[in-house]
Structures are given as C-alpha cells and as structure tokens.
PDB file of C-alpha atoms in Angstrom:
ATOM      1  CA  UNK A  71       6.408 -13.744   0.493  1.00  0.00           C
ATOM      2  CA  UNK A  72       7.995 -11.510  -2.120  1.00  0.00           C
ATOM      3  CA  UNK A  73       7.812  -7.700  -2.073  1.00  0.00           C
ATOM      4  CA  UNK A  74       6.829  -7.996  -5.764  1.00  0.00           C
ATOM      5  CA  UNK A  75       3.377  -9.424  -4.946  1.00  0.00           C
ATOM      6  CA  UNK A  76       0.689  -7.449  -6.767  1.00  0.00           C
ATOM      7  CA  UNK A  77      -2.275  -9.739  -6.061  1.00  0.00           C
ATOM      8  CA  UNK A  78      -2.684 -11.793  -2.903  1.00  0.00           C
ATOM      9  CA  UNK A  79      -4.942 -14.854  -3.242  1.00  0.00           C
ATOM     10  CA  UNK A  80      -6.300 -16.090   0.073  1.00  0.00           C
ATOM     11  CA  UNK A  81      -7.786 -19.480   0.754  1.00  0.00           C
ATOM     12  CA  UNK A  82      -9.454 -20.338   4.031  1.00  0.00           C
ATOM     13  CA  UNK A  83      -7.047 -22.962   5.412  1.00  0.00           C
ATOM     14  CA  UNK A  84      -5.206 -25.862   3.736  1.00  0.00           C
ATOM     15  CA  UNK A  85      -7.160 -29.067   3.336  1.00  0.00           C
ATOM     16  CA  UNK A  86      -6.117 -32.367   4.877  1.00  0.00           C
ATOM     17  CA  UNK A  87      -4.127 -33.465   1.814  1.00  0.00           C
ATOM     18  CA  UNK A  88      -2.307 -30.131   1.575  1.00  0.00           C
ATOM     19  CA  UNK A  89      -1.431 -30.246   5.269  1.00  0.00           C
ATOM     20  CA  UNK A  90      -0.186 -33.831   4.959  1.00  0.00           C
ATOM     21  CA  UNK A  91       1.977 -32.969   1.950  1.00  0.00           C
ATOM     22  CA  UNK A  92       3.081 -29.560   3.235  1.00  0.00           C
ATOM     23  CA  UNK A  93       2.023 -27.656   0.123  1.00  0.00           C
ATOM     24  CA  UNK A  94      -0.888 -25.562  -1.057  1.00  0.00           C
ATOM     25  CA  UNK A  95      -3.617 -27.035  -3.244  1.00  0.00           C
ATOM     26  CA  UNK A  96      -2.243 -30.584  -3.136  1.00  0.00           C
ATOM     27  CA  UNK A  97      -5.537 -32.384  -3.780  1.00  0.00           C
ATOM     28  CA  UNK A  98      -5.304 -33.657  -7.386  1.00  0.00           C
ATOM     29  CA  UNK A  99      -8.862 -32.528  -8.154  1.00  0.00           C
ATOM     30  CA  UNK A 100      -8.338 -28.986  -6.896  1.00  0.00           C
ATOM     31  CA  UNK A 101      -8.261 -26.741  -9.960  1.00  0.00           C
ATOM     32  CA  UNK A 102      -5.956 -24.028  -8.580  1.00  0.00           C
ATOM     33  CA  UNK A 103      -2.815 -25.066 -10.476  1.00  0.00           C
ATOM     34  CA  UNK A 104      -4.765 -25.960 -13.607  1.00  0.00           C
ATOM     35  CA  UNK A 105      -6.450 -22.536 -13.690  1.00  0.00           C
ATOM     36  CA  UNK A 106      -3.149 -20.703 -13.267  1.00  0.00           C
ATOM     37  CA  UNK A 107      -1.526 -22.745 -16.009  1.00  0.00           C
ATOM     38  CA  UNK A 108      -4.452 -21.833 -18.276  1.00  0.00           C
ATOM     39  CA  UNK A 109      -3.894 -18.145 -17.445  1.00  0.00           C
ATOM     40  CA  UNK A 110      -0.145 -18.332 -18.091  1.00  0.00           C
ATOM     41  CA  UNK A 111       0.199 -20.736 -21.053  1.00  0.00           C
ATOM     42  CA  UNK A 112       3.530 -19.247 -22.168  1.00  0.00           C
ATOM     43  CA  UNK A 113       5.075 -20.255 -18.824  1.00  0.00           C
ATOM     44  CA  UNK A 114       4.047 -23.886 -18.311  1.00  0.00           C
ATOM     45  CA  UNK A 115       4.587 -25.563 -14.988  1.00  0.00           C
ATOM     46  CA  UNK A 116       5.997 -29.062 -15.596  1.00  0.00           C
ATOM     47  CA  UNK A 117       4.074 -31.920 -13.959  1.00  0.00           C
ATOM     48  CA  UNK A 118       5.569 -33.007 -10.676  1.00  0.00           C
ATOM     49  CA  UNK A 119       7.253 -29.660 -10.025  1.00  0.00           C
ATOM     50  CA  UNK A 120       8.319 -29.349  -6.390  1.00  0.00           C
ATOM     51  CA  UNK A 121       6.252 -26.965  -4.301  1.00  0.00           C
ATOM     52  CA  UNK A 122       9.160 -24.580  -3.700  1.00  0.00           C
ATOM     53  CA  UNK A 123       9.471 -24.181  -7.484  1.00  0.00           C
ATOM     54  CA  UNK A 124       5.705 -23.713  -7.776  1.00  0.00           C
ATOM     55  CA  UNK A 125       5.861 -20.968  -5.127  1.00  0.00           C
ATOM     56  CA  UNK A 126       8.668 -19.249  -7.045  1.00  0.00           C
ATOM     57  CA  UNK A 127       6.621 -19.592 -10.265  1.00  0.00           C
ATOM     58  CA  UNK A 128       3.735 -17.730  -8.591  1.00  0.00           C
ATOM     59  CA  UNK A 129       5.890 -15.024  -7.054  1.00  0.00           C
ATOM     60  CA  UNK A 130       7.710 -14.381 -10.352  1.00  0.00           C
ATOM     61  CA  UNK A 131       4.312 -13.453 -11.797  1.00  0.00           C
ATOM     62  CA  UNK A 132       3.330 -11.148  -8.930  1.00  0.00           C
ATOM     63  CA  UNK A 133       0.999 -13.607  -7.213  1.00  0.00           C
ATOM     64  CA  UNK A 134       1.106 -14.324  -3.497  1.00  0.00           C
ATOM     65  CA  UNK A 135      -0.831 -17.156  -1.869  1.00  0.00           C
ATOM     66  CA  UNK A 136      -1.771 -17.392   1.790  1.00  0.00           C
ATOM     67  CA  UNK A 137      -4.694 -18.248   4.058  1.00  0.00           C
ATOM     68  CA  UNK A 138      -7.228 -16.182   5.940  1.00  0.00           C
ATOM     69  CA  UNK A 139      -6.794 -18.414   8.982  1.00  0.00           C
ATOM     70  CA  UNK A 140      -3.487 -18.874  10.720  1.00  0.00           C
ATOM     71  CA  UNK A 141      -4.916 -21.607  12.916  1.00  0.00           C
ATOM     72  CA  UNK A 142      -8.186 -23.454  13.250  1.00  0.00           C
ATOM     73  CA  UNK A 143      -9.674 -26.783  14.238  1.00  0.00           C
ATOM     74  CA  UNK A 144     -11.175 -28.896  11.490  1.00  0.00           C
ATOM     75  CA  UNK A 145     -11.832 -32.531  10.771  1.00  0.00           C
ATOM     76  CA  UNK A 146     -11.403 -33.287   7.088  1.00  0.00           C
ATOM     77  CA  UNK A 147     -11.129 -30.546   4.494  1.00  0.00           C
ATOM     78  CA  UNK A 148     -14.532 -28.887   4.276  1.00  0.00           C
ATOM     79  CA  UNK A 149     -14.717 -25.212   5.201  1.00  0.00           C
ATOM     80  CA  UNK A 150     -18.051 -25.885   6.901  1.00  0.00           C
ATOM     81  CA  UNK A 151     -16.124 -27.913   9.516  1.00  0.00           C
ATOM     82  CA  UNK A 152     -13.799 -25.056  10.521  1.00  0.00           C
ATOM     83  CA  UNK A 153     -14.088 -23.906  14.122  1.00  0.00           C
ATOM     84  CA  UNK A 154     -11.968 -21.945  16.606  1.00  0.00           C
ATOM     85  CA  UNK A 155     -10.373 -20.055  13.718  1.00  0.00           C
ATOM     86  CA  UNK A 156      -7.837 -17.281  14.214  1.00  0.00           C
ATOM     87  CA  UNK A 157      -7.070 -14.844  11.399  1.00  0.00           C
ATOM     88  CA  UNK A 158      -3.537 -14.465  10.076  1.00  0.00           C
ATOM     89  CA  UNK A 159      -1.588 -11.263  10.810  1.00  0.00           C
ATOM     90  CA  UNK A 160      -2.329  -9.241   7.681  1.00  0.00           C
ATOM     91  CA  UNK A 161      -1.249  -5.954   9.241  1.00  0.00           C
ATOM     92  CA  UNK A 162       2.277  -7.345   9.483  1.00  0.00           C
ATOM     93  CA  UNK A 163       2.632  -8.074   5.761  1.00  0.00           C
ATOM     94  CA  UNK A 164       5.154  -5.942   3.923  1.00  0.00           C
ATOM     95  CA  UNK A 165       4.011  -6.018   0.318  1.00  0.00           C
ATOM     96  CA  UNK A 166       4.783  -2.585  -1.172  1.00  0.00           C
ATOM     97  CA  UNK A 167       3.334  -3.398  -4.616  1.00  0.00           C
ATOM     98  CA  UNK A 168       0.134  -5.035  -3.331  1.00  0.00           C
ATOM     99  CA  UNK A 169      -2.802  -3.763  -5.384  1.00  0.00           C
ATOM    100  CA  UNK A 170      -5.620  -6.174  -4.457  1.00  0.00           C
ATOM    101  CA  UNK A 171      -6.738  -9.206  -2.500  1.00  0.00           C
ATOM    102  CA  UNK A 172      -8.653 -12.071  -4.085  1.00  0.00           C
ATOM    103  CA  UNK A 173     -10.417 -14.715  -2.024  1.00  0.00           C
ATOM    104  CA  UNK A 174     -10.504 -18.292  -3.264  1.00  0.00           C
ATOM    105  CA  UNK A 175     -14.043 -19.118  -2.217  1.00  0.00           C
ATOM    106  CA  UNK A 176     -16.808 -17.920   0.070  1.00  0.00           C
ATOM    107  CA  UNK A 177     -15.295 -18.878   3.441  1.00  0.00           C
ATOM    108  CA  UNK A 178     -12.231 -16.761   2.805  1.00  0.00           C
ATOM    109  CA  UNK A 179     -14.289 -13.903   1.355  1.00  0.00           C
ATOM    110  CA  UNK A 180     -16.408 -13.779   4.513  1.00  0.00           C
ATOM    111  CA  UNK A 181     -13.417 -12.098   6.124  1.00  0.00           C
ATOM    112  CA  UNK A 182     -12.639  -9.648   3.306  1.00  0.00           C
ATOM    113  CA  UNK A 183     -13.545  -6.531   5.357  1.00  0.00           C
ATOM    114  CA  UNK A 184     -11.304  -7.624   8.252  1.00  0.00           C
ATOM    115  CA  UNK A 185      -8.444  -8.483   5.895  1.00  0.00           C
ATOM    116  CA  UNK A 186      -8.663  -5.170   4.039  1.00  0.00           C
ATOM    117  CA  UNK A 187      -8.868  -3.264   7.324  1.00  0.00           C
ATOM    118  CA  UNK A 188      -5.820  -5.090   8.734  1.00  0.00           C
ATOM    119  CA  UNK A 189      -3.857  -4.397   5.545  1.00  0.00           C
ATOM    120  CA  UNK A 190      -4.881  -0.729   5.733  1.00  0.00           C
ATOM    121  CA  UNK A 191      -3.725  -0.614   9.369  1.00  0.00           C
ATOM    122  CA  UNK A 192      -0.423  -2.057   8.165  1.00  0.00           C
ATOM    123  CA  UNK A 193       0.006   0.808   5.712  1.00  0.00           C
ATOM    124  CA  UNK A 194      -1.369  -0.641   2.489  1.00  0.00           C
ATOM    125  CA  UNK A 195      -4.082   1.928   1.850  1.00  0.00           C
ATOM    126  CA  UNK A 196      -7.465   1.076   0.358  1.00  0.00           C
ATOM    127  CA  UNK A 197      -7.407  -2.234  -1.556  1.00  0.00           C
ATOM    128  CA  UNK A 198     -10.135  -3.933  -3.561  1.00  0.00           C
ATOM    129  CA  UNK A 199     -11.174  -7.415  -2.460  1.00  0.00           C
ATOM    130  CA  UNK A 200     -12.554  -9.930  -4.947  1.00  0.00           C
ATOM    131  CA  UNK A 201     -14.525 -13.109  -4.420  1.00  0.00           C
ATOM    132  CA  UNK A 202     -13.249 -15.787  -6.805  1.00  0.00           C
ATOM    133  CA  UNK A 203     -15.030 -19.083  -7.362  1.00  0.00           C
ATOM    134  CA  UNK A 204     -13.432 -21.754  -5.234  1.00  0.00           C
ATOM    135  CA  UNK A 205     -10.992 -24.095  -6.951  1.00  0.00           C
ATOM    136  CA  UNK A 206     -11.915 -26.821  -4.471  1.00  0.00           C
ATOM    137  CA  UNK A 207     -13.347 -30.094  -5.804  1.00  0.00           C
ATOM    138  CA  UNK A 208     -16.219 -29.500  -3.361  1.00  0.00           C
ATOM    139  CA  UNK A 209     -17.256 -26.480  -5.472  1.00  0.00           C
ATOM    140  CA  UNK A 210     -18.470 -28.343  -8.545  1.00  0.00           C
ATOM    141  CA  UNK A 211     -21.375 -26.108  -9.542  1.00  0.00           C
ATOM    142  CA  UNK A 212     -19.156 -24.022 -11.854  1.00  0.00           C
ATOM    143  CA  UNK A 213     -17.382 -25.474 -14.876  1.00  0.00           C
ATOM    144  CA  UNK A 214     -13.621 -25.213 -15.165  1.00  0.00           C
ATOM    145  CA  UNK A 215     -14.037 -22.700 -18.004  1.00  0.00           C
ATOM    146  CA  UNK A 216     -16.339 -20.473 -15.975  1.00  0.00           C
ATOM    147  CA  UNK A 217     -13.940 -20.511 -13.012  1.00  0.00           C
ATOM    148  CA  UNK A 218     -10.945 -19.832 -15.278  1.00  0.00           C
ATOM    149  CA  UNK A 219     -12.709 -16.870 -16.881  1.00  0.00           C
ATOM    150  CA  UNK A 220     -13.612 -15.361 -13.495  1.00  0.00           C
ATOM    151  CA  UNK A 221     -10.021 -15.701 -12.319  1.00  0.00           C
ATOM    152  CA  UNK A 222      -8.730 -14.264 -15.608  1.00  0.00           C
ATOM    153  CA  UNK A 223     -10.929 -11.172 -15.216  1.00  0.00           C
ATOM    154  CA  UNK A 224      -9.450 -10.335 -11.806  1.00  0.00           C
ATOM    155  CA  UNK A 225      -5.885 -11.135 -12.848  1.00  0.00           C
ATOM    156  CA  UNK A 226      -6.238  -8.972 -15.976  1.00  0.00           C
ATOM    157  CA  UNK A 227      -7.417  -5.984 -13.904  1.00  0.00           C
ATOM    158  CA  UNK A 228      -4.068  -6.089 -12.105  1.00  0.00           C
ATOM    159  CA  UNK A 229      -1.791  -6.813 -15.044  1.00  0.00           C
ATOM    160  CA  UNK A 230      -1.147 -10.462 -14.283  1.00  0.00           C
ATOM    161  CA  UNK A 231      -2.477 -11.686 -17.656  1.00  0.00           C
ATOM    162  CA  UNK A 232      -2.567 -10.090 -21.076  1.00  0.00           C
TER     163      UNK A 232
END
C-alpha cells in the first residue's frame, strides 16, 4: 500500500470470484469499479485493465483498498457465511497521510471501532470511520445512483473528488 493513501476502503473479505481471479471486486455485477469510474470521469479506467494497473490507478488518487479480515472460513461469497474470522493487522499499517477509513458494507463496518482503535495504537491518531453502501450485487436495495452519491460524499470530504 502506498504512503500517499488518504482514504482506506475496507471490504469484509474477497468473494469467491475475487479469490479465484486474485483481484479485488472481480464479480462483474459488483459496482465498485463502476462507482469509482463515475467519481473520477476525467481518469477513465479502460475495460480489461489488469488488476495491478487498477491498484495503481486507485493509489494514484489516494485510495487504498483492503479487507477487515485477514483470514476466515466461508462457503460462497455472502458475508453472512463468514466464520472463524481474524482481523487484519491495522496497527502495523504505515500510512502517514491517512485521514479516514470507509467500510464497504455493514459486515466491514461492524468492526469500525476495532479498526480505528488498532490504527490509533499504530500511531494514526483519531480517524473518522464511514459506513458506505455495499457495492456487492447482493446489496440491491439501493440504486447505483444512490450508492454513487453516498460514496462521492465521503470521497469529497477527503479531497478525492471535486
């Protein structure tokens, strides 16, 4: 992760498709990449871009992406199936510009106090934590536009969109 990360977006744990493909948000119906492209229209991400280039694209804009869980057991991709989960080592992150943590969905956000406390223990000071609507195809109660607007609000508060 880059020391230029301003906002850290945390999912719960990669879904089955993402694990199989070795990249975040690989399911074609997950709206993560589509939302970010809508937030950064002047910097389009070409279709089929390799994940390493996608990761660089995020980091160049001050966005880090990780998971709340470092390990867990789960059949399929639903957060409700997660068990035996172990949190990632947030205290060990060295992100000198980190200004906030945003959680992609409710399962991740459940651990916001622990994440913020671990970051504080690692020297990051007091950080706000935001609950963003999940980009998962399983979270279909919000429209794309409503999700995009919620994400834009948080990103704007930290200078990641105009």
